[in-house]
Coordinates of C-alpha atoms in Angstrom, one line a residue:
M150 CA -14.4 -72.3 63.1
L151 CA -13.5 -72.2 59.5
N152 CA -9.8 -72.0 58.6
P153 CA -8.5 -69.2 56.4
E154 CA -8.5 -71.4 53.3
N155 CA -12.1 -72.4 53.7
R156 CA -13.1 -68.8 54.4
L157 CA -11.3 -67.7 51.2
L158 CA -13.1 -70.5 49.2
R159 CA -16.5 -69.5 50.7
G160 CA -15.9 -65.9 49.8
I161 CA -14.9 -66.7 46.3
F162 CA -18.0 -68.9 46.0
Y163 CA -20.4 -66.2 47.1
F164 CA -18.6 -63.7 44.9
L165 CA -19.2 -66.0 41.9
I166 CA -22.9 -66.3 42.9
F167 CA -23.1 -62.5 42.9
M168 CA -21.5 -62.2 39.5
S169 CA -23.8 -64.9 38.2
V170 CA -26.8 -62.9 39.3
I171 CA -25.4 -59.8 37.6
L172 CA -24.8 -61.8 34.4
A173 CA -28.3 -63.3 34.5
G174 CA -29.8 -59.9 34.9
T175 CA -27.8 -58.6 32.0
M176 CA -28.9 -61.6 29.8
L177 CA -32.5 -61.0 30.8
K178 CA -32.3 -57.4 29.6
V179 CA -30.4 -58.2 26.4
L180 CA -32.5 -61.2 25.4
E181 CA -35.8 -59.5 26.4
S182 CA -37.5 -59.9 23.0
F183 CA -36.7 -63.6 22.9
L184 CA -37.2 -64.6 26.5
K185 CA -40.6 -62.9 27.2
P186 CA -42.6 -65.1 24.8
V187 CA -40.9 -68.2 26.1
V188 CA -41.5 -67.3 29.7
L189 CA -45.1 -66.4 29.0
A190 CA -45.6 -69.7 27.2
V191 CA -44.1 -71.7 30.1
L192 CA -46.3 -69.9 32.7
L193 CA -49.4 -70.3 30.5
A194 CA -48.7 -74.0 30.2
A195 CA -48.2 -74.3 33.9
V196 CA -51.6 -72.7 34.5
F197 CA -53.4 -74.9 32.0
Y198 CA -51.6 -78.1 33.0
P199 CA -53.8 -78.9 36.0
F200 CA -57.0 -78.5 34.0
V201 CA -55.7 -80.7 31.1
K202 CA -54.5 -83.3 33.6
K203 CA -57.9 -83.3 35.4
L204 CA -59.7 -83.8 32.0
S205 CA -57.4 -86.7 31.2
S206 CA -57.5 -88.5 34.6
K207 CA -61.1 -87.9 35.7
F208 CA -63.0 -87.7 32.5
R209 CA -60.7 -90.0 30.4
I210 CA -60.4 -87.4 27.7
P211 CA -57.3 -87.8 25.4
W212 CA -54.5 -85.5 26.3
A213 CA -54.4 -83.6 23.0
L214 CA -58.2 -83.3 23.0
G215 CA -58.1 -81.9 26.6
I216 CA -55.6 -79.3 25.4
L217 CA -57.9 -78.3 22.6
I218 CA -60.9 -78.0 24.9
V219 CA -58.9 -75.8 27.4
Y220 CA -57.6 -73.5 24.7
V221 CA -61.0 -73.2 23.0
L222 CA -62.6 -72.2 26.3
F223 CA -59.7 -69.7 26.9
T224 CA -60.2 -68.2 23.5
V225 CA -63.9 -67.9 23.9
L226 CA -63.4 -66.2 27.3
F227 CA -60.8 -63.9 25.9
F228 CA -62.9 -62.7 23.0
A229 CA -66.0 -62.4 25.3
I230 CA -64.1 -60.1 27.5
G231 CA -62.8 -58.2 24.5
N232 CA -66.3 -57.8 23.1
I233 CA -67.7 -56.6 26.4
L234 CA -65.0 -54.0 26.7
T235 CA -65.4 -52.9 23.1
S236 CA -69.2 -52.6 23.4
S237 CA -68.8 -50.7 26.7
L238 CA -66.5 -48.2 25.1
L239 CA -68.8 -47.8 22.1
S240 CA -71.7 -47.2 24.4
I241 CA -69.8 -44.3 26.1
A242 CA -68.8 -42.9 22.7
N243 CA -72.4 -43.1 21.4
S244 CA -73.6 -41.3 24.5
Y245 CA -71.1 -38.5 24.2
P246 CA -73.7 -36.0 22.7
K247 CA -75.7 -36.3 25.9
Y248 CA -72.7 -34.9 27.8
E249 CA -71.6 -32.4 25.2
A250 CA -73.5 -29.5 26.8
R251 CA -72.2 -30.3 30.2
F252 CA -68.6 -30.6 28.8
Q253 CA -69.0 -27.3 27.1
T254 CA -70.1 -25.7 30.5
I255 CA -67.0 -27.1 32.2
Y256 CA -64.8 -25.9 29.3
R257 CA -66.2 -22.4 29.4
A258 CA -65.6 -22.3 33.2
L259 CA -62.1 -23.4 32.7
Q260 CA -61.6 -21.0 29.8
E261 CA -62.7 -18.1 32.0
S262 CA -60.4 -19.3 34.8
F263 CA -57.5 -19.6 32.4
A264 CA -58.2 -16.2 30.9
A265 CA -58.5 -14.5 34.3
S266 CA -55.3 -16.1 35.5
S267 CA -53.5 -15.2 32.3
D268 CA -54.7 -11.6 32.6
S269 CA -53.3 -11.6 36.1
G270 CA -50.0 -13.1 34.9
L271 CA -50.3 -16.4 36.9
L272 CA -50.5 -18.7 33.9
A273 CA -49.3 -16.4 31.1
F274 CA -45.8 -17.9 31.4
F275 CA -47.2 -21.4 30.7
F276 CA -50.3 -20.9 28.5
D277 CA -51.5 -18.2 26.2
F278 CA -55.2 -19.1 26.0
K279 CA -57.2 -17.5 23.2
K280 CA -60.9 -16.8 23.9
D281 CA -61.8 -17.2 20.3
Q282 CA -60.4 -20.8 20.1
T283 CA -61.9 -24.0 21.3
L284 CA -60.3 -26.2 24.0
L285 CA -58.8 -28.6 21.5
E286 CA -57.4 -25.7 19.4
N287 CA -55.8 -24.1 22.5
L288 CA -54.3 -27.4 23.6
S289 CA -53.1 -28.2 20.2
T290 CA -51.5 -24.8 19.8
Q291 CA -49.9 -24.6 23.3
L292 CA -48.9 -28.3 23.8
N293 CA -48.3 -29.4 20.2
I294 CA -50.7 -32.3 20.7
L295 CA -51.3 -33.3 17.0
P296 CA -47.7 -34.7 16.5
L297 CA -48.1 -36.6 19.8
I298 CA -51.4 -38.1 18.6
K299 CA -49.9 -39.1 15.3
N300 CA -46.9 -40.7 17.0
F301 CA -49.3 -42.5 19.4
A302 CA -51.4 -43.8 16.5
V303 CA -48.3 -45.2 14.7
N304 CA -46.9 -46.7 17.9
F305 CA -50.3 -48.2 18.8
T306 CA -50.6 -49.8 15.3
N307 CA -47.1 -51.3 15.7
F308 CA -48.0 -52.5 19.1
L309 CA -51.1 -54.3 17.8
T310 CA -49.1 -56.0 15.1
S311 CA -46.4 -57.0 17.5
F312 CA -49.0 -58.1 20.1
T313 CA -50.8 -60.3 17.5
K314 CA -47.6 -62.0 16.4
T315 CA -46.4 -62.5 20.0
T316 CA -49.7 -63.9 21.1
F317 CA -49.7 -66.5 18.3
L318 CA -46.2 -67.5 19.2
I319 CA -47.0 -67.8 22.9
I320 CA -50.0 -70.0 22.2
L321 CA -48.1 -72.2 19.8
L322 CA -45.2 -72.6 22.2
S323 CA -47.5 -73.4 25.2
V324 CA -49.5 -75.9 23.2
F325 CA -46.4 -77.9 22.2
L326 CA -45.1 -77.6 25.8
L327 CA -48.3 -79.0 27.1
L328 CA -48.1 -81.9 24.7
E329 CA -44.6 -82.6 26.0
M330 CA -45.6 -82.2 29.7
K331 CA -47.5 -85.5 29.5
F332 CA -44.2 -87.3 29.3
T333 CA -42.2 -84.9 31.5
K334 CA -42.2 -87.0 34.6
E335 CA -41.1 -90.1 32.7
K336 CA -38.3 -88.2 31.0
I337 CA -37.1 -86.7 34.3
F338 CA -36.9 -90.1 36.0
K339 CA -35.0 -91.6 33.1
A340 CA -32.6 -88.7 32.7
F341 CA -31.6 -88.3 36.3
S342 CA -30.9 -90.4 39.3
S343 CA -33.7 -91.3 41.7
T344 CA -32.8 -88.7 44.3
N345 CA -32.4 -85.8 41.8
S346 CA -35.3 -86.8 39.7
E347 CA -37.7 -86.7 42.6
K348 CA -36.4 -83.3 43.6
I349 CA -36.7 -81.9 40.1
H350 CA -40.2 -83.3 39.8
L351 CA -41.2 -81.7 43.1
I352 CA -39.8 -78.4 42.0
M353 CA -41.8 -78.4 38.8
H354 CA -45.0 -79.5 40.7
Q355 CA -44.6 -76.6 43.1
I356 CA -44.0 -74.1 40.3
A357 CA -47.3 -75.2 38.6
V358 CA -49.2 -75.2 41.9
Q359 CA -47.9 -71.8 43.1
T360 CA -48.5 -70.2 39.7
T361 CA -52.1 -71.4 39.6
H362 CA -52.6 -70.0 43.1
Y363 CA -51.3 -66.6 42.1
I364 CA -53.6 -66.4 39.1
S365 CA -56.6 -67.5 41.2
I366 CA -55.8 -65.0 43.9
K367 CA -55.5 -62.2 41.3
F368 CA -58.8 -63.2 39.7
V369 CA -60.7 -63.2 43.0
I370 CA -59.3 -59.9 44.2
S371 CA -60.0 -58.3 40.7
S372 CA -63.6 -59.7 40.8
I373 CA -64.2 -58.2 44.3
T374 CA -62.7 -54.9 43.2
G375 CA -64.9 -54.8 40.1
C376 CA -68.1 -55.7 42.1
L377 CA -67.4 -53.1 44.7
V378 CA -66.7 -50.3 42.2
Y379 CA -69.9 -51.3 40.3
I380 CA -72.0 -51.1 43.6
F381 CA -70.6 -47.7 44.6
C382 CA -71.1 -46.3 41.1
L383 CA -74.7 -47.6 41.2
L384 CA -75.3 -46.0 44.6
A385 CA -73.8 -42.7 43.4
R386 CA -75.9 -42.9 40.3
I387 CA -72.9 -42.7 38.0
D388 CA -73.9 -43.6 34.4
F389 CA -72.5 -46.9 33.0
P390 CA -71.7 -48.5 36.4
L391 CA -71.1 -51.9 34.7
V392 CA -68.4 -50.2 32.5
W393 CA -66.5 -48.8 35.5
G394 CA -66.8 -52.1 37.4
F395 CA -65.6 -54.1 34.5
L396 CA -62.7 -51.6 33.8
A397 CA -61.6 -51.9 37.5
F398 CA -61.7 -55.7 37.2
V399 CA -59.6 -55.8 34.0
L400 CA -57.0 -53.2 35.0
N401 CA -56.5 -54.7 38.4
F402 CA -54.5 -57.4 36.7
V403 CA -51.9 -54.7 36.0
P404 CA -50.1 -54.1 39.3
T405 CA -50.2 -50.6 40.7
F406 CA -50.8 -48.7 37.4
G407 CA -54.0 -50.5 36.5
S408 CA -55.8 -49.3 39.6
I409 CA -54.6 -45.8 39.2
I410 CA -55.9 -45.6 35.6
S411 CA -59.3 -47.2 36.4
S412 CA -59.8 -44.9 39.4
A413 CA -58.8 -41.8 37.4
A414 CA -61.1 -42.6 34.5
T415 CA -64.1 -43.2 36.9
I416 CA -63.5 -40.0 38.8
V417 CA -63.1 -37.9 35.6
F418 CA -66.4 -39.3 34.2
A419 CA -68.2 -38.6 37.5
F420 CA -66.9 -35.1 37.4
I421 CA -68.2 -34.5 33.9
Q422 CA -71.6 -36.0 34.7
W423 CA -72.2 -34.2 38.0
Y424 CA -70.5 -30.9 37.5
P425 CA -70.9 -28.4 39.3
S426 CA -72.2 -30.8 42.1
I427 CA -69.2 -32.0 44.1
F428 CA -70.7 -34.5 46.6
P429 CA -71.3 -37.4 44.1
V430 CA -67.8 -36.9 42.7
A431 CA -66.2 -36.8 46.1
L432 CA -68.2 -39.9 47.2
I433 CA -67.2 -42.0 44.2
G434 CA -63.6 -40.7 44.3
I435 CA -63.2 -41.6 48.0
A436 CA -64.9 -45.0 47.5
V437 CA -62.9 -46.0 44.4
I438 CA -59.6 -44.9 46.0
L439 CA -60.3 -46.7 49.3
I440 CA -61.4 -49.9 47.5
N441 CA -58.2 -50.1 45.4
M442 CA -55.9 -49.1 48.3
I443 CA -57.4 -51.6 50.8
L444 CA -57.7 -54.5 48.4
G445 CA -54.6 -53.8 46.3
N446 CA -52.2 -52.5 48.9
V447 CA -53.3 -54.3 52.1
I448 CA -55.4 -57.4 51.5
E449 CA -53.9 -58.7 48.3
P450 CA -50.2 -58.5 49.3
R451 CA -51.1 -60.3 52.6
I452 CA -53.0 -63.0 50.8
E453 CA -50.4 -63.5 48.2
G454 CA -47.7 -63.5 50.8
E455 CA -49.4 -66.2 52.8
N456 CA -50.4 -68.4 49.9
L457 CA -47.3 -67.9 47.8
G458 CA -44.8 -67.9 50.7
I459 CA -43.4 -64.4 49.7
S460 CA -43.3 -61.4 52.0
P461 CA -45.3 -58.3 50.8
F462 CA -42.0 -56.3 50.8
V463 CA -40.4 -58.8 48.4
I464 CA -43.5 -58.6 46.1
L465 CA -43.1 -54.8 45.9
V466 CA -39.4 -55.0 45.3
S467 CA -39.9 -57.6 42.6
L468 CA -42.4 -55.4 40.8
S469 CA -39.8 -52.6 40.6
L470 CA -37.0 -55.0 39.5
W471 CA -39.0 -56.9 36.8
G472 CA -40.7 -53.7 35.7
W473 CA -37.2 -52.2 35.1
L474 CA -36.0 -55.3 33.3
W475 CA -39.0 -56.1 31.0
G476 CA -41.3 -53.0 31.3
F477 CA -45.0 -53.4 31.4
M478 CA -44.8 -57.2 30.8
G479 CA -42.3 -57.5 33.7
L480 CA -44.9 -55.9 36.1
I481 CA -47.4 -58.7 35.2
L482 CA -44.8 -61.5 35.4
A483 CA -43.0 -60.2 38.5
V484 CA -44.8 -62.3 41.2
P485 CA -44.8 -65.6 39.3
L486 CA -41.1 -65.3 38.4
T487 CA -40.2 -64.4 41.9
V488 CA -42.1 -67.5 43.1
I489 CA -40.1 -69.6 40.7
I490 CA -36.8 -68.2 41.9
K491 CA -37.8 -68.7 45.5
I492 CA -38.8 -72.4 44.9
F493 CA -35.4 -73.0 43.1
C494 CA -33.5 -71.4 46.0
E495 CA -35.3 -73.4 48.7
S496 CA -34.7 -76.6 46.9
I497 CA -30.9 -76.2 46.6
S498 CA -29.0 -76.5 49.8
F499 CA -26.4 -73.7 49.3
L500 CA -29.1 -71.3 48.0
R501 CA -31.6 -72.1 50.8
P502 CA -30.7 -68.9 52.8
I503 CA -31.8 -66.8 49.9
G504 CA -35.1 -68.7 49.6
I505 CA -35.7 -68.3 53.3
L506 CA -35.1 -64.5 53.0
L507 CA -37.5 -64.3 50.0
G508 CA -40.4 -66.2 51.6
S509 CA -42.2 -67.3 54.6
G510 CA -40.9 -70.9 54.5
K511 CA -44.1 -72.5 53.3
T512 CA -42.6 -74.3 50.3
L513 CA -39.4 -74.9 52.4
K514 CA -41.5 -77.1 54.7
I515 CA -42.7 -79.0 51.7
F516 CA -39.2 -79.8 50.6
D517 CA -38.1 -80.7 54.2
E518 CA -41.1 -83.1 54.5
A519 CA -40.2 -84.7 51.2
N520 CA -36.6 -85.1 52.3
S521 CA -37.6 -86.6 55.7
K522 CA -39.8 -89.1 54.0
K523 CA -36.8 -90.3 51.9
N524 CA -34.7 -90.7 54.9

């Protein structure tokens, strides 16, 4: 048993750890604008590092040229996806006249419903619909939408400007980091003792491997989601099935909210196309919701939990925590950052209990095997 002095020292030690966590969370919140580009650049470099290393070792391509090839392919893929999304949205916008008559039919039905409800006093407290005004005029009058649209346009313009600057900074930082990573192992072994250098190198290797695993899992699940949505839209004869499949694929990279937005957009479009028929709308609504629920809430957390060594519960908690700290970007970075924290905890003896509680012990076995080989 521990004597009172040792118990006091252990209590002080854990209290200091707790205060350090609180301080770290505060610093993450305060330094958000500075840390987010740096963290994104590090994760991007960790994802691209295996590809650059493969080009260098297997194909004998110079390291700098390999980085250039990887980033050119990434840029081409990024702009290709952007062009597909833009053309898809333009095709919907150009086809709007085709659905204008149907939309007007839905609007007149809603207007009559609102008018009847207003006459009976059910909605008069909330809305005062005018029969001689259009839907947009009524909404603009009752909900004061025009100022909201103007504010959204200004905020969206500022967002695009900030996004462009941040993206350039992230790419620049990740490129220079990749150039440095060629000599990282040599620097680590020169800077630290043999025992510590091997442990640090193992930690960095695991971070790169687990981050790449997460991105690949997310890509596969998003691809399956997009294909299934496309197939069901095709079976239900919903116009632009490729658009809704692609939208489901892209937004699935955004945890939780992406699936909700893509499902809602698909169901609303199906309602406009098939009104007043309910069966196709119900079919596509049930199919899309089940696809996103099963893949996003059942299969994906289980696969990520097994491959990343994190329990599904911890994944959901990390989404809430990082979303509160860094907003939308925190939701995207939640799982990779949690993986990094877990790997660090499992590799440090006095933090190992936290690493065990966070994960399933997969990476813990890796560190134990590495330590046994040394001994």
